[in-house]
Amino acid sequence: MGLLTPLAGFAVTFRQMFRRRVTTSYPKQKRTKPQRFHGRHVLNRYPDGMEKCIGCELCAGVCPANCIYVRGADNDPDDPTSPGERFGFVYEINYLRCIHCDLCVEACPTQAITESKLFEFSFTNRADAIYTKDELMVGDDGRPRQLPWEDWRAGDDEMTSGWMRATSPAGDHRYEGIVQWAGELGYGVRDPERGQADAGSDDGGSRAEVPSEDK
Ligand code: SF4
Ligand code: SF4
């Protein structure tokens, strides 16, 4: 090893000192999360406060990680919990297993389960990692409940219940400019997405009419 070799190494370090830093001081500084970020789930309500979940268990059936546990029960006709015959009596998601693939969101027929942008949480015991129905259910104002082990910053809880299909039509540029997010109780409504046509499209970039049944 010649005398110049370590100097060449220092030169590399020295050069980096004048370049733009690409790292951030996480967790003090957080980057803006992508629009379709898949964080922890929320269970949603209708504007009248009724729960959207009808206890059908489709989400549990489709989950590749087998981490959802649902038990449905018949609604009390005099005091129903959901508009359907049944409601989600027990609902649990095990976040030690969830891979945030969003298939449960895709499978749900009522948009009851959606994924928020909240993902910064850690657990010191297994019980905390299994979110219960009470913990997942949004409040009366449509907002998620913050749990003691979740790190939220200002604005992190916004747009938590927005819903977007992972597959088409969301990825189809013909839906550009049309709101695909389902804000719950008026909270979490987002602007329509832009840029699909520019980013490459399903049919080579030509504009086409949106199917009328999806309008
Ligand atoms: S996001 Fe995927 S892994 Fe997680 S609960 Fe839903 S289906 Fe299961
Ligand atoms: S969240 Fe949706 S798919 Fe899962 S049990 Fe409830 S209604 Fe069915």
GROMACS .gro file of C-alpha atoms in nm, residues 40-47 49-52 111-114 116 118 132-146 152 157 159-162 182-185 187:
model
   44
   40ARG     CA    1  -5.201   0.051   0.900
   41HIS     CA    2  -5.569  -0.013   0.841
   42VAL     CA    3  -5.880   0.167   0.956
   43LEU     CA    4  -6.235   0.038   0.972
   44ASN     CA    5  -6.475   0.295   0.834
   45ARG     CA    6  -6.823   0.420   0.908
   46TYR     CA    7  -7.104   0.565   0.700
   47PRO     CA    8  -7.196   0.931   0.747
   49GLY     CA    9  -7.220   0.653   1.207
   50MET     CA   10  -7.312   0.298   1.104
   51GLU     CA   11  -7.022   0.060   1.063
   52LYS     CA   12  -6.943  -0.038   0.705
  111GLN     CA   13  -6.501  -0.021   0.152
  112ALA     CA   14  -6.511  -0.094   0.523
  113ILE     CA   15  -6.140  -0.164   0.546
  114THR     CA   16  -5.887   0.080   0.403
  116SER     CA   17  -5.395   0.473   0.600
  118LEU     CA   18  -4.973   0.557   0.933
  132THR     CA   19  -5.866  -0.498   1.771
  133LYS     CA   20  -6.185  -0.368   1.619
  134ASP     CA   21  -6.202  -0.082   1.871
  135GLU     CA   22  -5.850   0.023   1.782
  136LEU     CA   23  -5.908   0.005   1.406
  137MET     CA   24  -6.250   0.170   1.397
  138VAL     CA   25  -6.252   0.541   1.309
  139GLY     CA   26  -6.414   0.779   1.553
  140ASP     CA   27  -6.743   0.960   1.497
  141ASP     CA   28  -6.557   1.227   1.300
  142GLY     CA   29  -6.404   0.973   1.059
  143ARG     CA   30  -6.057   1.005   1.207
  144PRO     CA   31  -5.843   0.715   1.323
  145ARG     CA   32  -5.765   0.664   1.688
  146GLN     CA   33  -5.405   0.721   1.786
  152TRP     CA   34  -4.785   1.059   1.453
  157ASP     CA   35  -5.343   1.125   1.026
  159MET     CA   36  -5.642   1.118   0.446
  160THR     CA   37  -5.632   0.806   0.653
  161SER     CA   38  -5.947   0.654   0.515
  162GLY     CA   39  -5.894   0.739   0.150
  182ALA     CA   40  -6.351   0.772  -0.079
  183GLY     CA   41  -6.310   1.013   0.208
  184GLU     CA   42  -6.503   0.895   0.508
  185LEU     CA   43  -6.751   1.129   0.673
  187TYR     CA   44  -6.268   1.365   0.613
   0.00000   0.00000   0.00000
